[in-house]
């Protein structure tokens, strides 16, 4: 992660940790021209798998065929035909509570989000052959920020050849 916040770009940084006391100027975080979709999720309501799936299902208006499991979450987030946009932003508040009942699945969720972001940034089979930004902001208390950054760093280290999609 870099110190520069680019939540609307399609670069190689897709998971952003932002302390809530961040002094980011509002104009720096407004989306560029075009249709932007922003989903606000609450990590305090995502302490287990069902909470994660419920939050994504509700905010992204997943279709009825959503399977309520990790592969289905990935599939729906990679599709989004029912929710077309020029860029996507997922904001997760209280990420310290995220999957606190199932800590092993926290890595599954973060790696799923990173893979989904890579999928959208890849111009192959995208409209006009242009990648679409899909970014995630983990908005946490300043005390939690370093712990969340460490979780993401550990995730990156454990992934084989992660540079091609991270």
PDB file of C-alpha atoms in Angstrom:
ATOM      1  CA  UNK A   1       0.000   0.000   0.000  1.00  0.00           C
ATOM      2  CA  UNK A   2       1.146   3.465  -0.743  1.00  0.00           C
ATOM      3  CA  UNK A   3       0.441   6.615   1.250  1.00  0.00           C
ATOM      4  CA  UNK A   4      -1.251   8.172  -1.777  1.00  0.00           C
ATOM      5  CA  UNK A   5      -4.992   7.525  -1.750  1.00  0.00           C
ATOM      6  CA  UNK A   6      -6.423   6.710  -5.176  1.00  0.00           C
ATOM      7  CA  UNK A   7      -9.767   5.086  -4.470  1.00  0.00           C
ATOM      8  CA  UNK A   8     -11.144   5.650  -7.968  1.00  0.00           C
ATOM      9  CA  UNK A   9      -8.201   4.439 -10.049  1.00  0.00           C
ATOM     10  CA  UNK A  10      -7.640   1.024 -11.539  1.00  0.00           C
ATOM     11  CA  UNK A  11      -3.998   0.722 -10.502  1.00  0.00           C
ATOM     12  CA  UNK A  12      -2.555  -2.184  -8.572  1.00  0.00           C
ATOM     13  CA  UNK A  13      -3.644  -0.920  -5.128  1.00  0.00           C
ATOM     14  CA  UNK A  14      -7.232  -1.987  -4.486  1.00  0.00           C
ATOM     15  CA  UNK A  15      -7.464  -2.438  -0.740  1.00  0.00           C
ATOM     16  CA  UNK A  16      -7.064   0.851   1.115  1.00  0.00           C
ATOM     17  CA  UNK A  17      -6.899   1.320   4.891  1.00  0.00           C
ATOM     18  CA  UNK A  18      -8.111   4.770   5.865  1.00  0.00           C
ATOM     19  CA  UNK A  19      -8.247   5.911   9.496  1.00  0.00           C
ATOM     20  CA  UNK A  20     -11.489   7.789  10.162  1.00  0.00           C
ATOM     21  CA  UNK A  21      -9.505  10.820  11.307  1.00  0.00           C
ATOM     22  CA  UNK A  22      -7.871  11.003   7.894  1.00  0.00           C
ATOM     23  CA  UNK A  23      -7.478  14.599   6.770  1.00  0.00           C
ATOM     24  CA  UNK A  24      -8.279  13.794   3.135  1.00  0.00           C
ATOM     25  CA  UNK A  25      -9.664  16.782   1.300  1.00  0.00           C
ATOM     26  CA  UNK A  26     -13.191  16.032   0.080  1.00  0.00           C
ATOM     27  CA  UNK A  27     -12.349  16.985  -3.501  1.00  0.00           C
ATOM     28  CA  UNK A  28      -9.542  14.402  -3.526  1.00  0.00           C
ATOM     29  CA  UNK A  29     -11.989  11.564  -2.888  1.00  0.00           C
ATOM     30  CA  UNK A  30     -14.896  12.577  -5.117  1.00  0.00           C
ATOM     31  CA  UNK A  31     -15.293  10.312  -8.136  1.00  0.00           C
ATOM     32  CA  UNK A  32     -14.332  11.459 -11.599  1.00  0.00           C
ATOM     33  CA  UNK A  33     -17.092  12.115 -14.129  1.00  0.00           C
ATOM     34  CA  UNK A  34     -19.155   9.054 -14.931  1.00  0.00           C
ATOM     35  CA  UNK A  35     -21.411   6.616 -13.158  1.00  0.00           C
ATOM     36  CA  UNK A  36     -19.971   5.503  -9.817  1.00  0.00           C
ATOM     37  CA  UNK A  37     -21.442   2.889  -7.511  1.00  0.00           C
ATOM     38  CA  UNK A  38     -20.579   3.042  -3.813  1.00  0.00           C
ATOM     39  CA  UNK A  39     -21.529   0.295  -1.369  1.00  0.00           C
ATOM     40  CA  UNK A  40     -21.264   1.012   2.370  1.00  0.00           C
ATOM     41  CA  UNK A  41     -20.893  -2.126   4.481  1.00  0.00           C
ATOM     42  CA  UNK A  42     -20.596  -2.444   8.252  1.00  0.00           C
ATOM     43  CA  UNK A  43     -17.949  -4.853   9.528  1.00  0.00           C
ATOM     44  CA  UNK A  44     -19.772  -4.986  12.882  1.00  0.00           C
ATOM     45  CA  UNK A  45     -22.641  -6.722  11.023  1.00  0.00           C
ATOM     46  CA  UNK A  46     -20.209  -9.015   9.191  1.00  0.00           C
ATOM     47  CA  UNK A  47     -18.832 -11.064  12.100  1.00  0.00           C
ATOM     48  CA  UNK A  48     -19.594 -14.358  10.346  1.00  0.00           C
ATOM     49  CA  UNK A  49     -20.048 -15.626   6.782  1.00  0.00           C
ATOM     50  CA  UNK A  50     -23.812 -15.078   6.804  1.00  0.00           C
ATOM     51  CA  UNK A  51     -23.342 -11.457   7.862  1.00  0.00           C
ATOM     52  CA  UNK A  52     -20.846 -10.909   5.032  1.00  0.00           C
ATOM     53  CA  UNK A  53     -23.143 -12.442   2.439  1.00  0.00           C
ATOM     54  CA  UNK A  54     -26.155 -10.501   3.806  1.00  0.00           C
ATOM     55  CA  UNK A  55     -24.324  -7.160   3.604  1.00  0.00           C
ATOM     56  CA  UNK A  56     -23.082  -7.770   0.041  1.00  0.00           C
ATOM     57  CA  UNK A  57     -26.426  -9.200  -1.097  1.00  0.00           C
ATOM     58  CA  UNK A  58     -28.294  -6.191   0.258  1.00  0.00           C
ATOM     59  CA  UNK A  59     -25.902  -3.446  -0.879  1.00  0.00           C
ATOM     60  CA  UNK A  60     -25.153  -4.864  -4.333  1.00  0.00           C
ATOM     61  CA  UNK A  61     -28.725  -6.051  -4.923  1.00  0.00           C
ATOM     62  CA  UNK A  62     -27.545  -9.531  -5.864  1.00  0.00           C
ATOM     63  CA  UNK A  63     -29.955 -11.584  -7.993  1.00  0.00           C
ATOM     64  CA  UNK A  64     -32.089 -14.328  -6.482  1.00  0.00           C
ATOM     65  CA  UNK A  65     -29.700 -17.006  -7.737  1.00  0.00           C
ATOM     66  CA  UNK A  66     -26.936 -15.801  -5.362  1.00  0.00           C
ATOM     67  CA  UNK A  67     -25.674 -18.975  -3.661  1.00  0.00           C
ATOM     68  CA  UNK A  68     -24.719 -17.572  -0.209  1.00  0.00           C
ATOM     69  CA  UNK A  69     -21.177 -18.960  -0.305  1.00  0.00           C
ATOM     70  CA  UNK A  70     -17.681 -17.664  -1.170  1.00  0.00           C
ATOM     71  CA  UNK A  71     -17.619 -18.761  -4.827  1.00  0.00           C
ATOM     72  CA  UNK A  72     -21.058 -17.197  -5.360  1.00  0.00           C
ATOM     73  CA  UNK A  73     -19.886 -13.932  -3.783  1.00  0.00           C
ATOM     74  CA  UNK A  74     -16.913 -13.856  -6.128  1.00  0.00           C
ATOM     75  CA  UNK A  75     -19.057 -14.728  -9.159  1.00  0.00           C
ATOM     76  CA  UNK A  76     -21.654 -12.034  -8.461  1.00  0.00           C
ATOM     77  CA  UNK A  77     -19.046  -9.350  -7.757  1.00  0.00           C
ATOM     78  CA  UNK A  78     -17.305 -10.211 -11.046  1.00  0.00           C
ATOM     79  CA  UNK A  79     -20.576  -9.931 -12.978  1.00  0.00           C
ATOM     80  CA  UNK A  80     -22.644  -6.926 -11.797  1.00  0.00           C
ATOM     81  CA  UNK A  81     -24.595  -6.744 -15.080  1.00  0.00           C
ATOM     82  CA  UNK A  82     -27.586  -5.598 -13.029  1.00  0.00           C
ATOM     83  CA  UNK A  83     -25.515  -2.738 -11.590  1.00  0.00           C
ATOM     84  CA  UNK A  84     -23.529  -1.172 -14.445  1.00  0.00           C
ATOM     85  CA  UNK A  85     -21.072   1.578 -13.499  1.00  0.00           C
ATOM     86  CA  UNK A  86     -17.864   3.218 -14.693  1.00  0.00           C
ATOM     87  CA  UNK A  87     -16.262   2.527 -11.299  1.00  0.00           C
ATOM     88  CA  UNK A  88     -17.095   0.688  -8.081  1.00  0.00           C
ATOM     89  CA  UNK A  89     -16.151   1.503  -4.506  1.00  0.00           C
ATOM     90  CA  UNK A  90     -16.774  -0.686  -1.476  1.00  0.00           C
ATOM     91  CA  UNK A  91     -16.436   1.046   1.888  1.00  0.00           C
ATOM     92  CA  UNK A  92     -16.216  -1.246   4.914  1.00  0.00           C
ATOM     93  CA  UNK A  93     -16.637   0.508   8.236  1.00  0.00           C
ATOM     94  CA  UNK A  94     -15.472  -1.215  11.428  1.00  0.00           C
ATOM     95  CA  UNK A  95     -13.152  -3.634   9.590  1.00  0.00           C
ATOM     96  CA  UNK A  96     -11.676  -4.764  12.913  1.00  0.00           C
ATOM     97  CA  UNK A  97     -14.937  -6.650  13.564  1.00  0.00           C
ATOM     98  CA  UNK A  98     -14.942  -8.208  10.112  1.00  0.00           C
ATOM     99  CA  UNK A  99     -15.379 -11.990  10.434  1.00  0.00           C
ATOM    100  CA  UNK A 100     -14.361 -11.906  14.100  1.00  0.00           C
ATOM    101  CA  UNK A 101     -16.371 -15.128  14.637  1.00  0.00           C
ATOM    102  CA  UNK A 102     -14.541 -16.850  11.729  1.00  0.00           C
ATOM    103  CA  UNK A 103     -11.048 -15.277  11.541  1.00  0.00           C
ATOM    104  CA  UNK A 104      -9.909 -17.786   8.903  1.00  0.00           C
ATOM    105  CA  UNK A 105     -12.541 -16.473   6.510  1.00  0.00           C
ATOM    106  CA  UNK A 106     -11.257 -12.917   6.833  1.00  0.00           C
ATOM    107  CA  UNK A 107      -8.381 -13.848   4.534  1.00  0.00           C
ATOM    108  CA  UNK A 108     -10.872 -15.477   2.166  1.00  0.00           C
ATOM    109  CA  UNK A 109     -12.909 -12.279   1.989  1.00  0.00           C
ATOM    110  CA  UNK A 110      -9.924  -9.964   1.507  1.00  0.00           C
ATOM    111  CA  UNK A 111      -8.376 -12.164  -1.176  1.00  0.00           C
ATOM    112  CA  UNK A 112     -11.778 -12.461  -2.904  1.00  0.00           C
ATOM    113  CA  UNK A 113     -12.085  -8.675  -2.973  1.00  0.00           C
ATOM    114  CA  UNK A 114      -8.553  -8.301  -4.322  1.00  0.00           C
ATOM    115  CA  UNK A 115      -9.215 -10.872  -7.051  1.00  0.00           C
ATOM    116  CA  UNK A 116     -12.492  -9.172  -7.965  1.00  0.00           C
ATOM    117  CA  UNK A 117     -10.671  -5.828  -8.197  1.00  0.00           C
ATOM    118  CA  UNK A 118      -8.033  -7.385 -10.448  1.00  0.00           C
ATOM    119  CA  UNK A 119     -10.784  -8.852 -12.627  1.00  0.00           C
ATOM    120  CA  UNK A 120     -12.431  -5.453 -13.095  1.00  0.00           C
ATOM    121  CA  UNK A 121      -9.123  -3.658 -13.735  1.00  0.00           C
ATOM    122  CA  UNK A 122      -8.208  -6.100 -16.504  1.00  0.00           C
ATOM    123  CA  UNK A 123      -9.353  -4.565 -19.822  1.00  0.00           C
ATOM    124  CA  UNK A 124     -10.036  -7.987 -21.403  1.00  0.00           C
ATOM    125  CA  UNK A 125     -13.734  -8.344 -22.294  1.00  0.00           C
ATOM    126  CA  UNK A 126     -14.614  -4.975 -20.734  1.00  0.00           C
ATOM    127  CA  UNK A 127     -16.568  -2.269 -22.558  1.00  0.00           C
ATOM    128  CA  UNK A 128     -14.332  -0.312 -24.913  1.00  0.00           C
ATOM    129  CA  UNK A 129     -11.424  -2.543 -23.829  1.00  0.00           C
ATOM    130  CA  UNK A 130     -10.861  -0.402 -20.736  1.00  0.00           C
ATOM    131  CA  UNK A 131     -10.483  -1.690 -17.183  1.00  0.00           C
ATOM    132  CA  UNK A 132     -13.055  -0.592 -14.625  1.00  0.00           C
ATOM    133  CA  UNK A 133     -11.878   0.530 -11.175  1.00  0.00           C
ATOM    134  CA  UNK A 134     -13.163  -1.587  -8.282  1.00  0.00           C
ATOM    135  CA  UNK A 135     -11.659  -0.454  -4.995  1.00  0.00           C
ATOM    136  CA  UNK A 136     -12.199  -1.255  -1.332  1.00  0.00           C
ATOM    137  CA  UNK A 137     -11.727   1.212   1.521  1.00  0.00           C
ATOM    138  CA  UNK A 138     -11.411  -0.203   5.015  1.00  0.00           C
ATOM    139  CA  UNK A 139     -12.445   2.769   7.167  1.00  0.00           C
ATOM    140  CA  UNK A 140     -11.223   2.058  10.666  1.00  0.00           C
ATOM    141  CA  UNK A 141     -10.373   3.742  13.929  1.00  0.00           C
ATOM    142  CA  UNK A 142      -6.785   5.023  13.964  1.00  0.00           C
ATOM    143  CA  UNK A 143      -5.949   2.433  16.639  1.00  0.00           C
ATOM    144  CA  UNK A 144      -7.092  -0.389  14.316  1.00  0.00           C
ATOM    145  CA  UNK A 145      -5.426   0.919  11.171  1.00  0.00           C
ATOM    146  CA  UNK A 146      -2.018  -0.669  11.716  1.00  0.00           C
ATOM    147  CA  UNK A 147      -3.544  -4.044  12.597  1.00  0.00           C
ATOM    148  CA  UNK A 148      -5.693  -4.019   9.444  1.00  0.00           C
ATOM    149  CA  UNK A 149      -2.676  -3.005   7.334  1.00  0.00           C
ATOM    150  CA  UNK A 150      -0.732  -5.927   8.865  1.00  0.00           C
ATOM    151  CA  UNK A 151      -3.535  -8.342   7.967  1.00  0.00           C
ATOM    152  CA  UNK A 152      -3.388  -7.196   4.348  1.00  0.00           C
ATOM    153  CA  UNK A 153       0.421  -7.397   4.265  1.00  0.00           C
ATOM    154  CA  UNK A 154       0.319 -10.977   5.633  1.00  0.00           C
ATOM    155  CA  UNK A 155      -2.264 -11.877   3.017  1.00  0.00           C
ATOM    156  CA  UNK A 156      -0.046 -10.555   0.234  1.00  0.00           C
ATOM    157  CA  UNK A 157       2.979 -12.480   1.515  1.00  0.00           C
ATOM    158  CA  UNK A 158       1.060 -15.751   1.560  1.00  0.00           C
ATOM    159  CA  UNK A 159      -0.168 -15.549  -2.003  1.00  0.00           C
ATOM    160  CA  UNK A 160       1.726 -17.247  -4.809  1.00  0.00           C
ATOM    161  CA  UNK A 161       2.625 -14.890  -7.642  1.00  0.00           C
ATOM    162  CA  UNK A 162       0.176 -12.335  -6.294  1.00  0.00           C
ATOM    163  CA  UNK A 163       1.649  -9.563  -8.431  1.00  0.00           C
ATOM    164  CA  UNK A 164      -0.338 -10.667 -11.460  1.00  0.00           C
ATOM    165  CA  UNK A 165      -3.700  -9.912  -9.829  1.00  0.00           C
ATOM    166  CA  UNK A 166      -2.991  -7.871  -6.707  1.00  0.00           C
TER     167      UNK A 166
END
